[in-house]
PDB file of N, CA and C in Angstrom:
ATOM      1  N   MET T 198      23.619  21.845  -6.685  1.00 60.00           N
ATOM      2  CA  MET T 198      24.147  21.241  -5.487  1.00 60.00           C
ATOM      3  C   MET T 198      24.538  19.797  -5.790  1.00 60.00           C
ATOM      4  N   LYS T 199      25.783  19.521  -5.503  1.00 68.00           N
ATOM      5  CA  LYS T 199      26.251  18.155  -5.701  1.00 68.00           C
ATOM      6  C   LYS T 199      26.139  17.397  -4.391  1.00 68.00           C
ATOM      7  N   LEU T 200      25.533  16.261  -4.474  1.00 75.00           N
ATOM      8  CA  LEU T 200      25.325  15.466  -3.276  1.00 75.00           C
ATOM      9  C   LEU T 200      26.587  14.674  -2.910  1.00 75.00           C
ATOM     10  N   PHE T 201      27.237  14.137  -3.931  1.00 73.00           N
ATOM     11  CA  PHE T 201      28.437  13.342  -3.693  1.00 73.00           C
ATOM     12  C   PHE T 201      29.616  14.016  -4.380  1.00 73.00           C
ATOM     13  N   LYS T 202      30.316  14.833  -3.636  1.00 75.00           N
ATOM     14  CA  LYS T 202      31.475  15.522  -4.183  1.00 75.00           C
ATOM     15  C   LYS T 202      32.696  14.614  -4.109  1.00 75.00           C
ATOM     16  N   ARG T 203      33.505  14.718  -5.120  1.00 72.00           N
ATOM     17  CA  ARG T 203      34.753  13.969  -5.126  1.00 72.00           C
ATOM     18  C   ARG T 203      35.762  14.733  -4.271  1.00 72.00           C
ATOM     19  N   LYS T 204      36.392  14.038  -3.340  1.00 68.00           N
ATOM     20  CA  LYS T 204      37.365  14.685  -2.467  1.00 68.00           C
ATOM     21  C   LYS T 204      38.673  14.876  -3.219  1.00 68.00           C
ATOM     22  N   GLN T 205      39.299  16.000  -2.988  1.00 65.00           N
ATOM     23  CA  GLN T 205      40.588  16.290  -3.600  1.00 65.00           C
ATOM     24  C   GLN T 205      41.669  15.484  -2.877  1.00 65.00           C
ATOM     25  N   ALA T 206      42.534  14.883  -3.647  1.00 58.00           N
ATOM     26  CA  ALA T 206      43.634  14.123  -3.062  1.00 58.00           C
ATOM     27  C   ALA T 206      44.647  15.099  -2.483  1.00 58.00           C
ATOM     28  N   THR T 207      45.004  14.899  -1.228  1.00 59.00           N
ATOM     29  CA  THR T 207      45.953  15.803  -0.589  1.00 59.00           C
ATOM     30  C   THR T 207      47.395  15.397  -0.889  1.00 59.00           C
ATOM     31  N   VAL T 208      47.610  14.126  -1.136  1.00 56.00           N
ATOM     32  CA  VAL T 208      48.957  13.646  -1.426  1.00 56.00           C
ATOM     33  C   VAL T 208      48.980  13.150  -2.863  1.00 56.00           C
ATOM     34  N   SER T 209      49.866  13.720  -3.647  1.00 72.00           N
ATOM     35  CA  SER T 209      49.955  13.286  -5.037  1.00 72.00           C
ATOM     36  C   SER T 209      50.639  11.920  -5.110  1.00 72.00           C
ATOM     37  N   SER T 210      50.514  11.279  -6.240  1.00 75.00           N
ATOM     38  CA  SER T 210      51.116   9.949  -6.389  1.00 75.00           C
ATOM     39  C   SER T 210      52.642  10.037  -6.352  1.00 75.00           C
ATOM     40  N   ASP T 211      53.194  11.129  -6.851  1.00 86.00           N
ATOM     41  CA  ASP T 211      54.650  11.289  -6.808  1.00 86.00           C
ATOM     42  C   ASP T 211      55.141  11.434  -5.371  1.00 86.00           C
ATOM     43  N   ALA T 212      54.411  12.185  -4.577  1.00 87.00           N
ATOM     44  CA  ALA T 212      54.810  12.365  -3.185  1.00 87.00           C
ATOM     45  C   ALA T 212      54.690  11.047  -2.425  1.00 87.00           C
ATOM     46  N   ALA T 213      53.649  10.287  -2.713  1.00 88.00           N
ATOM     47  CA  ALA T 213      53.484   8.989  -2.052  1.00 88.00           C
ATOM     48  C   ALA T 213      54.606   8.042  -2.461  1.00 88.00           C
ATOM     49  N   ALA T 214      54.961   8.052  -3.741  1.00 91.00           N
ATOM     50  CA  ALA T 214      56.045   7.191  -4.222  1.00 91.00           C
ATOM     51  C   ALA T 214      57.376   7.589  -3.582  1.00 91.00           C
ATOM     52  N   GLU T 215      57.614   8.876  -3.442  1.00 93.00           N
ATOM     53  CA  GLU T 215      58.844   9.343  -2.802  1.00 93.00           C
ATOM     54  C   GLU T 215      58.891   8.921  -1.340  1.00 93.00           C
ATOM     55  N   LYS T 216      57.754   8.971  -0.667  1.00 94.00           N
ATOM     56  CA  LYS T 216      57.702   8.574   0.734  1.00 94.00           C
ATOM     57  C   LYS T 216      57.984   7.081   0.876  1.00 94.00           C
ATOM     58  N   ILE T 217      57.387   6.277   0.007  1.00 95.00           N
ATOM     59  CA  ILE T 217      57.623   4.834   0.043  1.00 95.00           C
ATOM     60  C   ILE T 217      59.082   4.527  -0.266  1.00 95.00           C
ATOM     61  N   ALA T 218      59.632   5.174  -1.285  1.00 96.00           N
ATOM     62  CA  ALA T 218      61.033   4.954  -1.651  1.00 96.00           C
ATOM     63  C   ALA T 218      61.964   5.382  -0.519  1.00 96.00           C
ATOM     64  N   GLY T 219      61.635   6.476   0.136  1.00 96.00           N
ATOM     65  CA  GLY T 219      62.446   6.933   1.267  1.00 96.00           C
ATOM     66  C   GLY T 219      62.436   5.934   2.411  1.00 96.00           C
ATOM     67  N   ASN T 220      61.260   5.355   2.684  1.00 97.00           N
ATOM     68  CA  ASN T 220      61.168   4.352   3.745  1.00 97.00           C
ATOM     69  C   ASN T 220      61.968   3.101   3.393  1.00 97.00           C
ATOM     70  N   ILE T 221      61.889   2.681   2.144  1.00 98.00           N
ATOM     71  CA  ILE T 221      62.643   1.500   1.718  1.00 98.00           C
ATOM     72  C   ILE T 221      64.139   1.763   1.836  1.00 98.00           C
ATOM     73  N   THR T 222      64.582   2.922   1.392  1.00 98.00           N
ATOM     74  CA  THR T 222      66.001   3.275   1.467  1.00 98.00           C
ATOM     75  C   THR T 222      66.475   3.338   2.918  1.00 98.00           C
ATOM     76  N   ARG T 223      65.657   3.907   3.787  1.00 98.00           N
ATOM     77  CA  ARG T 223      66.013   4.004   5.202  1.00 98.00           C
ATOM     78  C   ARG T 223      66.152   2.619   5.821  1.00 98.00           C
ATOM     79  N   ARG T 224      65.232   1.707   5.509  1.00 98.00           N
ATOM     80  CA  ARG T 224      65.285   0.347   6.049  1.00 98.00           C
ATOM     81  C   ARG T 224      66.500  -0.418   5.497  1.00 98.00           C
ATOM     82  N   GLN T 225      66.814  -0.202   4.225  1.00 98.00           N
ATOM     83  CA  GLN T 225      67.998  -0.839   3.643  1.00 98.00           C
ATOM     84  C   GLN T 225      69.261  -0.360   4.351  1.00 98.00           C
ATOM     85  N   ARG T 226      69.334   0.934   4.621  1.00 98.00           N
ATOM     86  CA  ARG T 226      70.497   1.489   5.306  1.00 98.00           C
ATOM     87  C   ARG T 226      70.612   0.913   6.714  1.00 98.00           C
ATOM     88  N   GLN T 227      69.490   0.795   7.424  1.00 98.00           N
ATOM     89  CA  GLN T 227      69.508   0.221   8.767  1.00 98.00           C
ATOM     90  C   GLN T 227      69.994  -1.226   8.735  1.00 98.00           C
ATOM     91  N   LEU T 228      69.503  -1.998   7.777  1.00 98.00           N
ATOM     92  CA  LEU T 228      69.915  -3.399   7.660  1.00 98.00           C
ATOM     93  C   LEU T 228      71.394  -3.501   7.306  1.00 98.00           C
ATOM     94  N   ALA T 229      71.861  -2.655   6.393  1.00 98.00           N
ATOM     95  CA  ALA T 229      73.272  -2.673   6.007  1.00 98.00           C
ATOM     96  C   ALA T 229      74.162  -2.313   7.195  1.00 98.00           C
ATOM     97  N   ASP T 230      73.776  -1.313   7.967  1.00 98.00           N
ATOM     98  CA  ASP T 230      74.557  -0.939   9.147  1.00 98.00           C
ATOM     99  C   ASP T 230      74.594  -2.074  10.165  1.00 98.00           C
ATOM    100  N   TYR T 231      73.450  -2.732  10.373  1.00 97.00           N
ATOM    101  CA  TYR T 231      73.372  -3.848  11.313  1.00 97.00           C
ATOM    102  C   TYR T 231      74.286  -4.994  10.871  1.00 97.00           C
ATOM    103  N   LEU T 232      74.208  -5.360   9.583  1.00 96.00           N
ATOM    104  CA  LEU T 232      75.030  -6.462   9.088  1.00 96.00           C
ATOM    105  C   LEU T 232      76.516  -6.110   9.108  1.00 96.00           C
ATOM    106  N   ASN T 233      76.861  -4.869   8.790  1.00 95.00           N
ATOM    107  CA  ASN T 233      78.263  -4.439   8.856  1.00 95.00           C
ATOM    108  C   ASN T 233      78.793  -4.517  10.279  1.00 95.00           C
ATOM    109  N   HIS T 234      77.952  -4.150  11.235  1.00 96.00           N
ATOM    110  CA  HIS T 234      78.361  -4.219  12.635  1.00 96.00           C
ATOM    111  C   HIS T 234      78.570  -5.675  13.063  1.00 96.00           C
ATOM    112  N   LYS T 235      77.682  -6.567  12.613  1.00 94.00           N
ATOM    113  CA  LYS T 235      77.780  -7.976  12.992  1.00 94.00           C
ATOM    114  C   LYS T 235      79.031  -8.640  12.415  1.00 94.00           C
ATOM    115  N   ILE T 236      79.432  -8.259  11.213  1.00 93.00           N
ATOM    116  CA  ILE T 236      80.525  -8.958  10.529  1.00 93.00           C
ATOM    117  C   ILE T 236      81.868  -8.240  10.699  1.00 93.00           C
ATOM    118  N   SER T 237      81.876  -7.132  11.399  1.00 93.00           N
ATOM    119  CA  SER T 237      83.111  -6.347  11.511  1.00 93.00           C
ATOM    120  C   SER T 237      84.223  -7.101  12.242  1.00 93.00           C
ATOM    121  N   GLY T 238      83.881  -8.066  13.090  1.00 92.00           N
ATOM    122  CA  GLY T 238      84.901  -8.795  13.839  1.00 92.00           C
ATOM    123  C   GLY T 238      85.418 -10.040  13.140  1.00 92.00           C
ATOM    124  N   VAL T 239      84.866 -10.377  11.993  1.00 94.00           N
ATOM    125  CA  VAL T 239      85.267 -11.594  11.280  1.00 94.00           C
ATOM    126  C   VAL T 239      86.532 -11.302  10.469  1.00 94.00           C
ATOM    127  N   PRO T 240      87.527 -12.197  10.542  1.00 95.00           N
ATOM    128  CA  PRO T 240      88.776 -11.968   9.790  1.00 95.00           C
ATOM    129  C   PRO T 240      88.546 -11.947   8.275  1.00 95.00           C
ATOM    130  N   LYS T 241      89.332 -11.143   7.596  1.00 94.00           N
ATOM    131  CA  LYS T 241      89.204 -10.997   6.138  1.00 94.00           C
ATOM    132  C   LYS T 241      89.516 -12.306   5.415  1.00 94.00           C
ATOM    133  N   LYS T 242      90.459 -13.066   5.937  1.00 97.00           N
ATOM    134  CA  LYS T 242      90.832 -14.332   5.304  1.00 97.00           C
ATOM    135  C   LYS T 242      89.649 -15.302   5.315  1.00 97.00           C
ATOM    136  N   PHE T 243      88.912 -15.330   6.414  1.00 96.00           N
ATOM    137  CA  PHE T 243      87.736 -16.199   6.499  1.00 96.00           C
ATOM    138  C   PHE T 243      86.659 -15.746   5.519  1.00 96.00           C
ATOM    139  N   LEU T 244      86.452 -14.437   5.405  1.00 95.00           N
ATOM    140  CA  LEU T 244      85.446 -13.922   4.465  1.00 95.00           C
ATOM    141  C   LEU T 244      85.809 -14.273   3.027  1.00 95.00           C
ATOM    142  N   ALA T 245      87.091 -14.141   2.690  1.00 98.00           N
ATOM    143  CA  ALA T 245      87.533 -14.482   1.338  1.00 98.00           C
ATOM    144  C   ALA T 245      87.354 -15.974   1.074  1.00 98.00           C
ATOM    145  N   SER T 246      87.667 -16.804   2.069  1.00 98.00           N
ATOM    146  CA  SER T 246      87.498 -18.251   1.916  1.00 98.00           C
ATOM    147  C   SER T 246      86.024 -18.616   1.765  1.00 98.00           C
ATOM    148  N   ALA T 247      85.164 -17.977   2.537  1.00 97.00           N
ATOM    149  CA  ALA T 247      83.727 -18.245   2.451  1.00 97.00           C
ATOM    150  C   ALA T 247      83.181 -17.824   1.086  1.00 97.00           C
ATOM    151  N   LEU T 248      83.620 -16.690   0.581  1.00 98.00           N
ATOM    152  CA  LEU T 248      83.184 -16.237  -0.740  1.00 98.00           C
ATOM    153  C   LEU T 248      83.661 -17.199  -1.819  1.00 98.00           C
ATOM    154  N   PHE T 249      84.900 -17.624  -1.723  1.00 99.00           N
ATOM    155  CA  PHE T 249      85.437 -18.578  -2.695  1.00 99.00           C
ATOM    156  C   PHE T 249      84.657 -19.890  -2.653  1.00 99.00           C
ATOM    157  N   GLY T 250      84.383 -20.382  -1.456  1.00 99.00           N
ATOM    158  CA  GLY T 250      83.619 -21.623  -1.316  1.00 99.00           C
ATOM    159  C   GLY T 250      82.217 -21.499  -1.880  1.00 99.00           C
ATOM    160  N   PHE T 251      81.576 -20.363  -1.633  1.00 99.00           N
ATOM    161  CA  PHE T 251      80.236 -20.129  -2.175  1.00 99.00           C
ATOM    162  C   PHE T 251      80.269 -20.119  -3.699  1.00 99.00           C
ATOM    163  N   CYS T 252      81.259 -19.447  -4.268  1.00 99.00           N
ATOM    164  CA  CYS T 252      81.364 -19.376  -5.733  1.00 99.00           C
ATOM    165  C   CYS T 252      81.619 -20.751  -6.336  1.00 99.00           C
ATOM    166  N   VAL T 253      82.468 -21.543  -5.703  1.00 99.00           N
ATOM    167  CA  VAL T 253      82.744 -22.894  -6.199  1.00 99.00           C
ATOM    168  C   VAL T 253      81.483 -23.749  -6.116  1.00 99.00           C
ATOM    169  N   ALA T 254      80.769 -23.676  -4.996  1.00 99.00           N
ATOM    170  CA  ALA T 254      79.553 -24.473  -4.833  1.00 99.00           C
ATOM    171  C   ALA T 254      78.491 -24.057  -5.849  1.00 99.00           C
ATOM    172  N   PHE T 255      78.308 -22.765  -6.039  1.00 99.00           N
ATOM    173  CA  PHE T 255      77.314 -22.283  -6.998  1.00 99.00           C
ATOM    174  C   PHE T 255      77.709 -22.658  -8.419  1.00 99.00           C
ATOM    175  N   GLY T 256      78.986 -22.540  -8.740  1.00 98.00           N
ATOM    176  CA  GLY T 256      79.469 -22.929 -10.063  1.00 98.00           C
ATOM    177  C   GLY T 256      79.282 -24.417 -10.317  1.00 98.00           C
ATOM    178  N   ALA T 257      79.565 -25.241  -9.310  1.00 99.00           N
ATOM    179  CA  ALA T 257      79.377 -26.684  -9.458  1.00 99.00           C
ATOM    180  C   ALA T 257      77.905 -27.015  -9.680  1.00 99.00           C
ATOM    181  N   TYR T 258      77.022 -26.327  -8.981  1.00 99.00           N
ATOM    182  CA  TYR T 258      75.586 -26.560  -9.158  1.00 99.00           C
ATOM    183  C   TYR T 258      75.138 -26.150 -10.559  1.00 99.00           C
ATOM    184  N   CYS T 259      75.646 -25.055 -11.064  1.00 98.00           N
ATOM    185  CA  CYS T 259      75.302 -24.615 -12.428  1.00 98.00           C
ATOM    186  C   CYS T 259      75.796 -25.624 -13.465  1.00 98.00           C
ATOM    187  N   ILE T 260      77.005 -26.130 -13.274  1.00 98.00           N
ATOM    188  CA  ILE T 260      77.533 -27.144 -14.191  1.00 98.00           C
ATOM    189  C   ILE T 260      76.680 -28.407 -14.122  1.00 98.00           C
ATOM    190  N   TYR T 261      76.274 -28.778 -12.928  1.00 98.00           N
ATOM    191  CA  TYR T 261      75.399 -29.943 -12.757  1.00 98.00           C
ATOM    192  C   TYR T 261      74.086 -29.753 -13.509  1.00 98.00           C
ATOM    193  N   LEU T 262      73.481 -28.580 -13.390  1.00 98.00           N
ATOM    194  CA  LEU T 262      72.227 -28.312 -14.097  1.00 98.00           C
ATOM    195  C   LEU T 262      72.424 -28.350 -15.610  1.00 98.00           C
ATOM    196  N   LEU T 263      73.500 -27.767 -16.099  1.00 97.00           N
ATOM    197  CA  LEU T 263      73.786 -27.805 -17.535  1.00 97.00           C
ATOM    198  C   LEU T 263      74.014 -29.233 -18.020  1.00 97.00           C
ATOM    199  N   TYR T 264      74.763 -29.990 -17.265  1.00 97.00           N
ATOM    200  CA  TYR T 264      75.067 -31.372 -17.624  1.00 97.00           C
ATOM    201  C   TYR T 264      73.785 -32.200 -17.705  1.00 97.00           C
ATOM    202  N   ASN T 265      72.913 -32.052 -16.704  1.00 96.00           N
ATOM    203  CA  ASN T 265      71.651 -32.797 -16.709  1.00 96.00           C
ATOM    204  C   ASN T 265      70.721 -32.346 -17.822  1.00 96.00           C
ATOM    205  N   SER T 266      70.718 -31.075 -18.148  1.00 95.00           N
ATOM    206  CA  SER T 266      69.832 -30.602 -19.214  1.00 95.00           C
ATOM    207  C   SER T 266      70.303 -31.089 -20.585  1.00 95.00           C
ATOM    208  N   ILE T 267      71.602 -31.250 -20.757  1.00 94.00           N
ATOM    209  CA  ILE T 267      72.131 -31.738 -22.033  1.00 94.00           C
ATOM    210  C   ILE T 267      71.862 -33.235 -22.185  1.00 94.00           C
ATOM    211  N   LEU T 268      72.015 -33.981 -21.098  1.00 90.00           N
ATOM    212  CA  LEU T 268      71.821 -35.427 -21.165  1.00 90.00           C
ATOM    213  C   LEU T 268      70.353 -35.823 -21.302  1.00 90.00           C
ATOM    214  N   ASN T 269      69.471 -35.042 -20.746  1.00 82.00           N
ATOM    215  CA  ASN T 269      68.043 -35.410 -20.794  1.00 82.00           C
ATOM    216  C   ASN T 269      67.416 -34.775 -21.961  1.00 82.00           C
TER     217      ASN T 269
END
């Protein structure tokens, strides 16, 4: 007679991982749909300008970091 029996796991680790991955994917899809709905009314020209501005700003910051690392 065993006093302390080990309980059998009802959910395998693969099934748990699939459930977690499914929840993450579902939440990502919900967020993507929400953001697409929010931005659907914005003109394409403005989006292109905003992307260009972001790329220029990020590029300038990277050049600044490189310049400072070389000088110091």
